[in-house]
mmCIF file of C-alpha atoms in Angstrom:
data_model
loop_
_atom_site.group_PDB
_atom_site.id
_atom_site.type_symbol
_atom_site.label_atom_id
_atom_site.label_comp_id
_atom_site.label_asym_id
_atom_site.label_seq_id
_atom_site.Cartn_x
_atom_site.Cartn_y
_atom_site.Cartn_z
ATOM 1 C CA THR A 977 6.339 -7.512 -14.458
ATOM 2 C CA GLN A 978 3.543 -6.182 -12.250
ATOM 3 C CA LEU A 979 1.386 -8.924 -10.731
ATOM 4 C CA LEU A 980 -1.542 -6.514 -10.558
ATOM 5 C CA GLU A 981 -2.003 -4.149 -13.502
ATOM 6 C CA GLN A 982 -4.067 -1.029 -12.980
ATOM 7 C CA SER A 983 -5.567 1.021 -15.775
ATOM 8 C CA PRO A 984 -5.587 3.782 -16.553
ATOM 9 C CA GLN A 985 -2.481 5.056 -14.761
ATOM 10 C CA PHE A 986 -3.670 8.669 -15.044
ATOM 11 C CA LEU A 987 -7.202 10.005 -15.368
ATOM 12 C CA SER A 988 -8.346 13.613 -15.401
ATOM 13 C CA ILE A 989 -12.062 14.328 -15.727
ATOM 14 C CA GLN A 990 -14.610 17.022 -14.969
ATOM 15 C CA GLU A 991 -16.704 17.169 -11.830
ATOM 16 C CA GLY A 992 -19.956 15.251 -12.263
ATOM 17 C CA GLU A 993 -18.630 12.665 -14.721
ATOM 18 C CA ASN A 994 -18.490 8.922 -14.053
ATOM 19 C CA LEU A 995 -15.334 6.827 -14.219
ATOM 20 C CA THR A 996 -14.074 3.283 -13.813
ATOM 21 C CA VAL A 997 -10.624 2.109 -12.748
ATOM 22 C CA TYR A 998 -9.532 -1.460 -13.417
ATOM 23 C CA CYS A 999 -7.203 -3.842 -11.594
ATOM 24 C CA ASN A 1000 -6.291 -6.988 -13.535
ATOM 25 C CA SER A 1001 -4.131 -10.049 -13.001
ATOM 26 C CA SER A 1002 -3.550 -13.526 -14.372
ATOM 27 C CA SER A 1003 -3.365 -14.835 -10.781
ATOM 28 C CA VAL A 1004 -6.190 -15.757 -8.431
ATOM 29 C CA PHE A 1005 -6.476 -13.775 -5.205
ATOM 30 C CA SER A 1006 -8.189 -14.780 -1.962
ATOM 31 C CA SER A 1007 -8.975 -11.111 -1.334
ATOM 32 C CA LEU A 1008 -8.563 -7.803 -3.043
ATOM 33 C CA GLN A 1009 -8.483 -4.331 -1.533
ATOM 34 C CA TRP A 1010 -8.683 -0.737 -2.703
ATOM 35 C CA TYR A 1011 -6.791 2.088 -0.996
ATOM 36 C CA ARG A 1012 -6.781 5.843 -1.537
ATOM 37 C CA GLN A 1013 -3.692 7.921 -0.920
ATOM 38 C CA GLU A 1014 -3.465 11.702 -0.671
ATOM 39 C CA PRO A 1015 -0.200 13.656 -1.128
ATOM 40 C CA GLY A 1016 2.169 13.372 1.840
ATOM 41 C CA GLU A 1017 0.113 10.674 3.559
ATOM 42 C CA GLY A 1018 -0.038 6.903 3.729
ATOM 43 C CA PRO A 1019 -2.674 4.874 1.868
ATOM 44 C CA VAL A 1020 -6.052 4.471 3.583
ATOM 45 C CA LEU A 1021 -8.133 1.330 3.121
ATOM 46 C CA LEU A 1022 -11.456 1.890 1.323
ATOM 47 C CA VAL A 1023 -12.808 -1.623 0.904
ATOM 48 C CA THR A 1024 -11.976 -5.334 0.954
ATOM 49 C CA VAL A 1025 -13.683 -7.904 -1.296
ATOM 50 C CA VAL A 1026 -13.255 -11.625 -0.714
ATOM 51 C CA THR A 1027 -15.946 -13.447 -2.742
ATOM 52 C CA GLY A 1028 -15.945 -13.845 -6.519
ATOM 53 C CA GLY A 1029 -18.634 -11.620 -8.022
ATOM 54 C CA GLU A 1030 -18.941 -9.560 -4.859
ATOM 55 C CA VAL A 1031 -20.103 -5.951 -5.206
ATOM 56 C CA LYS A 1032 -19.674 -3.383 -2.438
ATOM 57 C CA LYS A 1033 -20.882 0.202 -2.406
ATOM 58 C CA LEU A 1034 -19.399 3.066 -0.441
ATOM 59 C CA LYS A 1035 -21.553 6.156 -1.135
ATOM 60 C CA ARG A 1036 -20.733 7.039 -4.792
ATOM 61 C CA LEU A 1037 -18.021 4.365 -5.071
ATOM 62 C CA THR A 1038 -18.846 0.847 -6.294
ATOM 63 C CA PHE A 1039 -16.284 -1.956 -6.046
ATOM 64 C CA GLN A 1040 -16.555 -5.282 -7.827
ATOM 65 C CA PHE A 1041 -14.509 -8.465 -7.534
ATOM 66 C CA GLY A 1042 -14.406 -10.576 -10.684
ATOM 67 C CA ASP A 1043 -16.123 -13.963 -10.715
ATOM 68 C CA ALA A 1044 -12.771 -15.737 -11.138
ATOM 69 C CA ARG A 1045 -11.152 -13.570 -8.424
ATOM 70 C CA LYS A 1046 -8.471 -12.340 -10.850
ATOM 71 C CA ASP A 1047 -9.663 -8.772 -11.324
ATOM 72 C CA SER A 1048 -11.526 -5.906 -9.722
ATOM 73 C CA SER A 1049 -12.996 -2.553 -10.667
ATOM 74 C CA LEU A 1050 -13.737 0.710 -8.915
ATOM 75 C CA HIS A 1051 -16.547 2.836 -10.341
ATOM 76 C CA ILE A 1052 -17.168 6.401 -9.169
ATOM 77 C CA THR A 1053 -20.477 8.076 -9.973
ATOM 78 C CA ALA A 1054 -20.739 11.857 -10.264
ATOM 79 C CA ALA A 1055 -17.092 12.448 -9.357
ATOM 80 C CA GLN A 1056 -16.250 15.343 -7.053
ATOM 81 C CA PRO A 1057 -12.972 17.248 -6.504
ATOM 82 C CA GLY A 1058 -12.678 15.528 -3.118
ATOM 83 C CA ASP A 1059 -12.261 12.204 -4.962
ATOM 84 C CA THR A 1060 -8.888 13.392 -6.289
ATOM 85 C CA GLY A 1061 -6.050 11.125 -5.209
ATOM 86 C CA LEU A 1062 -3.998 8.032 -5.947
ATOM 87 C CA TYR A 1063 -6.070 4.835 -5.976
ATOM 88 C CA LEU A 1064 -4.245 1.577 -5.325
ATOM 89 C CA CYS A 1065 -5.498 -1.972 -5.587
ATOM 90 C CA ALA A 1066 -3.818 -4.702 -3.540
ATOM 91 C CA GLY A 1067 -4.322 -8.447 -3.499
ATOM 92 C CA GLU A 1068 -3.461 -11.339 -1.252
ATOM 93 C CA ARG A 1069 -2.969 -14.810 -2.737
ATOM 94 C CA GLN A 1070 -3.998 -17.867 -0.758
ATOM 95 C CA GLY A 1071 -1.411 -18.643 1.926
ATOM 96 C CA ALA A 1072 0.975 -15.927 0.666
ATOM 97 C CA GLN A 1073 1.106 -13.848 3.889
ATOM 98 C CA LYS A 1074 1.720 -10.669 1.932
ATOM 99 C CA LEU A 1075 -0.099 -8.103 -0.159
ATOM 100 C CA VAL A 1076 0.951 -7.154 -3.672
ATOM 101 C CA PHE A 1077 0.024 -3.723 -4.991
ATOM 102 C CA GLY A 1078 -0.834 -2.400 -8.409
ATOM 103 C CA GLN A 1079 1.074 0.623 -9.670
ATOM 104 C CA GLY A 1080 -1.810 2.975 -8.894
ATOM 105 C CA THR A 1081 -4.221 5.256 -10.753
ATOM 106 C CA ARG A 1082 -3.749 8.965 -10.256
ATOM 107 C CA LEU A 1083 -7.188 10.547 -10.459
ATOM 108 C CA THR A 1084 -7.805 14.281 -10.836
ATOM 109 C CA ILE A 1085 -11.315 15.711 -10.712
ATOM 110 C CA ASN A 1086 -11.495 19.241 -12.088
ATOM 111 C CA PRO A 1087 -14.152 21.639 -10.732
ATOM 112 C CA ASN B 1257 -4.596 5.384 19.723
ATOM 113 C CA ALA B 1258 -1.772 6.906 17.695
ATOM 114 C CA GLY B 1259 -2.023 4.108 15.122
ATOM 115 C CA VAL B 1260 1.194 3.649 13.135
ATOM 116 C CA THR B 1261 3.914 6.220 13.700
ATOM 117 C CA GLN B 1262 7.089 6.689 11.673
ATOM 118 C CA THR B 1263 10.178 8.782 12.292
ATOM 119 C CA PRO B 1264 11.791 10.727 10.802
ATOM 120 C CA LYS B 1265 9.413 12.291 8.262
ATOM 121 C CA PHE B 1266 12.268 13.499 6.036
ATOM 122 C CA GLN B 1267 15.910 12.405 5.808
ATOM 123 C CA VAL B 1268 18.849 13.203 3.542
ATOM 124 C CA LEU B 1269 21.799 10.807 3.515
ATOM 125 C CA LYS B 1270 25.084 10.688 1.685
ATOM 126 C CA THR B 1271 25.995 7.545 -0.236
ATOM 127 C CA GLY B 1272 27.479 4.966 2.111
ATOM 128 C CA GLN B 1273 25.875 6.275 5.307
ATOM 129 C CA SER B 1274 23.674 4.041 7.412
ATOM 130 C CA MET B 1275 20.488 4.857 9.268
ATOM 131 C CA THR B 1276 17.413 3.343 10.894
ATOM 132 C CA LEU B 1277 13.839 4.246 10.039
ATOM 133 C CA GLN B 1278 11.624 3.819 13.074
ATOM 134 C CA CYS B 1279 8.104 2.373 13.046
ATOM 135 C CA ALA B 1280 5.788 1.766 15.989
ATOM 136 C CA GLN B 1281 2.148 0.728 16.350
ATOM 137 C CA ASP B 1282 -0.136 0.682 19.366
ATOM 138 C CA MET B 1283 -2.922 -1.538 17.987
ATOM 139 C CA ASN B 1284 -1.369 -4.848 19.108
ATOM 140 C CA HIS B 1285 -1.212 -6.083 15.507
ATOM 141 C CA GLU B 1286 0.928 -9.159 14.962
ATOM 142 C CA TYR B 1287 1.733 -8.410 11.321
ATOM 143 C CA MET B 1288 3.929 -5.479 10.282
ATOM 144 C CA SER B 1289 5.569 -4.614 6.987
ATOM 145 C CA TRP B 1290 7.768 -2.103 5.214
ATOM 146 C CA TYR B 1291 7.137 -0.805 1.687
ATOM 147 C CA ARG B 1292 8.854 1.616 -0.603
ATOM 148 C CA GLN B 1293 6.912 3.765 -3.050
ATOM 149 C CA ASP B 1294 8.455 5.027 -6.273
ATOM 150 C CA PRO B 1295 6.686 6.914 -9.079
ATOM 151 C CA GLY B 1296 4.675 4.616 -11.345
ATOM 152 C CA MET B 1297 5.467 1.496 -9.317
ATOM 153 C CA GLY B 1298 2.885 1.451 -6.551
ATOM 154 C CA LEU B 1299 4.091 -0.003 -3.258
ATOM 155 C CA ARG B 1300 6.760 -2.707 -3.182
ATOM 156 C CA LEU B 1301 7.229 -4.898 -0.139
ATOM 157 C CA ILE B 1302 10.711 -4.780 1.424
ATOM 158 C CA HIS B 1303 10.369 -6.963 4.552
ATOM 159 C CA TYR B 1304 7.546 -8.172 6.736
ATOM 160 C CA SER B 1305 6.995 -9.779 10.116
ATOM 161 C CA VAL B 1306 4.174 -12.063 11.256
ATOM 162 C CA GLY B 1307 5.058 -11.633 14.927
ATOM 163 C CA ALA B 1308 7.795 -10.773 17.401
ATOM 164 C CA GLY B 1309 11.016 -12.606 16.545
ATOM 165 C CA ILE B 1310 9.883 -13.554 13.016
ATOM 166 C CA THR B 1311 10.806 -11.649 9.855
ATOM 167 C CA ASP B 1312 10.862 -12.501 6.165
ATOM 168 C CA GLN B 1313 11.861 -10.924 2.880
ATOM 169 C CA GLY B 1314 9.520 -9.237 0.461
ATOM 170 C CA GLU B 1315 10.038 -8.314 -3.208
ATOM 171 C CA VAL B 1316 12.949 -5.856 -2.782
ATOM 172 C CA PRO B 1317 14.928 -6.758 0.391
ATOM 173 C CA ASN B 1318 18.493 -6.078 -0.800
ATOM 174 C CA GLY B 1319 20.263 -3.317 1.149
ATOM 175 C CA TYR B 1320 17.779 -3.403 4.040
ATOM 176 C CA ASN B 1321 17.659 -5.226 7.379
ATOM 177 C CA VAL B 1322 14.825 -5.556 9.877
ATOM 178 C CA SER B 1323 14.290 -6.986 13.330
ATOM 179 C CA ARG B 1324 11.181 -7.467 15.466
ATOM 180 C CA SER B 1325 12.014 -7.704 19.142
ATOM 181 C CA THR B 1326 8.591 -6.478 20.315
ATOM 182 C CA THR B 1327 5.063 -6.505 18.906
ATOM 183 C CA GLU B 1328 5.044 -2.704 18.807
ATOM 184 C CA ASP B 1329 8.279 -1.865 16.975
ATOM 185 C CA PHE B 1330 9.604 -2.778 13.536
ATOM 186 C CA PRO B 1331 12.688 -0.708 12.573
ATOM 187 C CA LEU B 1332 14.145 -0.732 9.055
ATOM 188 C CA ARG B 1333 17.914 -0.389 8.720
ATOM 189 C CA LEU B 1334 19.746 0.854 5.651
ATOM 190 C CA LEU B 1335 23.233 -0.615 5.876
ATOM 191 C CA SER B 1336 25.047 1.504 3.270
ATOM 192 C CA ALA B 1337 22.753 3.980 1.548
ATOM 193 C CA ALA B 1338 22.743 4.188 -2.254
ATOM 194 C CA PRO B 1339 21.024 6.714 -4.561
ATOM 195 C CA SER B 1340 18.715 3.887 -5.741
ATOM 196 C CA GLN B 1341 17.243 3.849 -2.222
ATOM 197 C CA THR B 1342 15.867 7.358 -2.660
ATOM 198 C CA SER B 1343 12.171 6.777 -2.122
ATOM 199 C CA VAL B 1344 9.223 7.205 0.207
ATOM 200 C CA TYR B 1345 9.071 4.464 2.835
ATOM 201 C CA PHE B 1346 5.853 3.318 4.471
ATOM 202 C CA CYS B 1347 5.415 1.082 7.469
ATOM 203 C CA ALA B 1348 2.119 -0.755 7.956
ATOM 204 C CA SER B 1349 0.536 -2.974 10.559
ATOM 205 C CA SER B 1350 -2.414 -5.252 9.982
ATOM 206 C CA TYR B 1351 -4.851 -7.774 11.351
ATOM 207 C CA ARG B 1352 -7.141 -10.343 9.763
ATOM 208 C CA SER B 1353 -10.801 -9.480 9.344
ATOM 209 C CA GLY B 1354 -13.265 -11.721 7.532
ATOM 210 C CA GLY B 1355 -10.529 -13.676 5.796
ATOM 211 C CA ALA B 1356 -8.557 -10.663 4.571
ATOM 212 C CA ARG B 1357 -5.629 -8.711 5.929
ATOM 213 C CA GLU B 1358 -6.532 -5.046 6.530
ATOM 214 C CA GLN B 1359 -3.530 -2.762 6.655
ATOM 215 C CA TYR B 1360 -3.013 0.530 8.458
ATOM 216 C CA PHE B 1361 -0.206 2.687 7.094
ATOM 217 C CA GLY B 1362 2.026 5.232 8.762
ATOM 218 C CA PRO B 1363 2.544 8.713 7.270
ATOM 219 C CA GLY B 1364 5.790 7.764 5.525
ATOM 220 C CA THR B 1365 9.462 8.755 5.544
ATOM 221 C CA ARG B 1366 10.800 10.609 2.509
ATOM 222 C CA LEU B 1367 14.441 9.606 2.046
ATOM 223 C CA THR B 1368 16.910 11.221 -0.344
ATOM 224 C CA VAL B 1369 20.348 9.698 -0.888
ATOM 225 C CA THR B 1370 22.889 11.968 -2.600
#
């Protein structure tokens, strides 16, 4: 059983459309992160959220941490082909000393 | 700074062989970890270390050993390779920033066990 469930697992949309990726859990996390991974490379950190209800924006990407700190979402506005990649959420529980990852969302943006 | 480096980039082993995956970081991070990535399963933690001389098991430690004699290096040893260990392996180092652990990943080692 995955501690962090991401949905959808695959998403293919046209350039210019909007999309949202979800990361859900029944556990409470002290922090939650989003990474992007391109083929043949390691994941790269996009953002960290630590406060329930927190919203962070990174250009066309908006990240939200749920009020109860059990879930998070990533919203992309006007998607571009350069947004194509594997998006991973990862959470750290209080005092756990380790990150747990969701299974990832493979996003394809078609020109 | 080179960041996190991993060698080799690709490796093919026969069942029963042993090998060591190397990982080094030059950012003076205390925390290092090893993950494996399999299709549809995200990243699963194998072992981690919170500092030199200290290691602990993650979710999937069986068949792997680690040691941490220096802050910079964190090698992963496969004792007797099995086909189930075919995977992509990532090493990461991290530090705490604003109450969260921010991880930097190496480029990965793609391992095939036949």
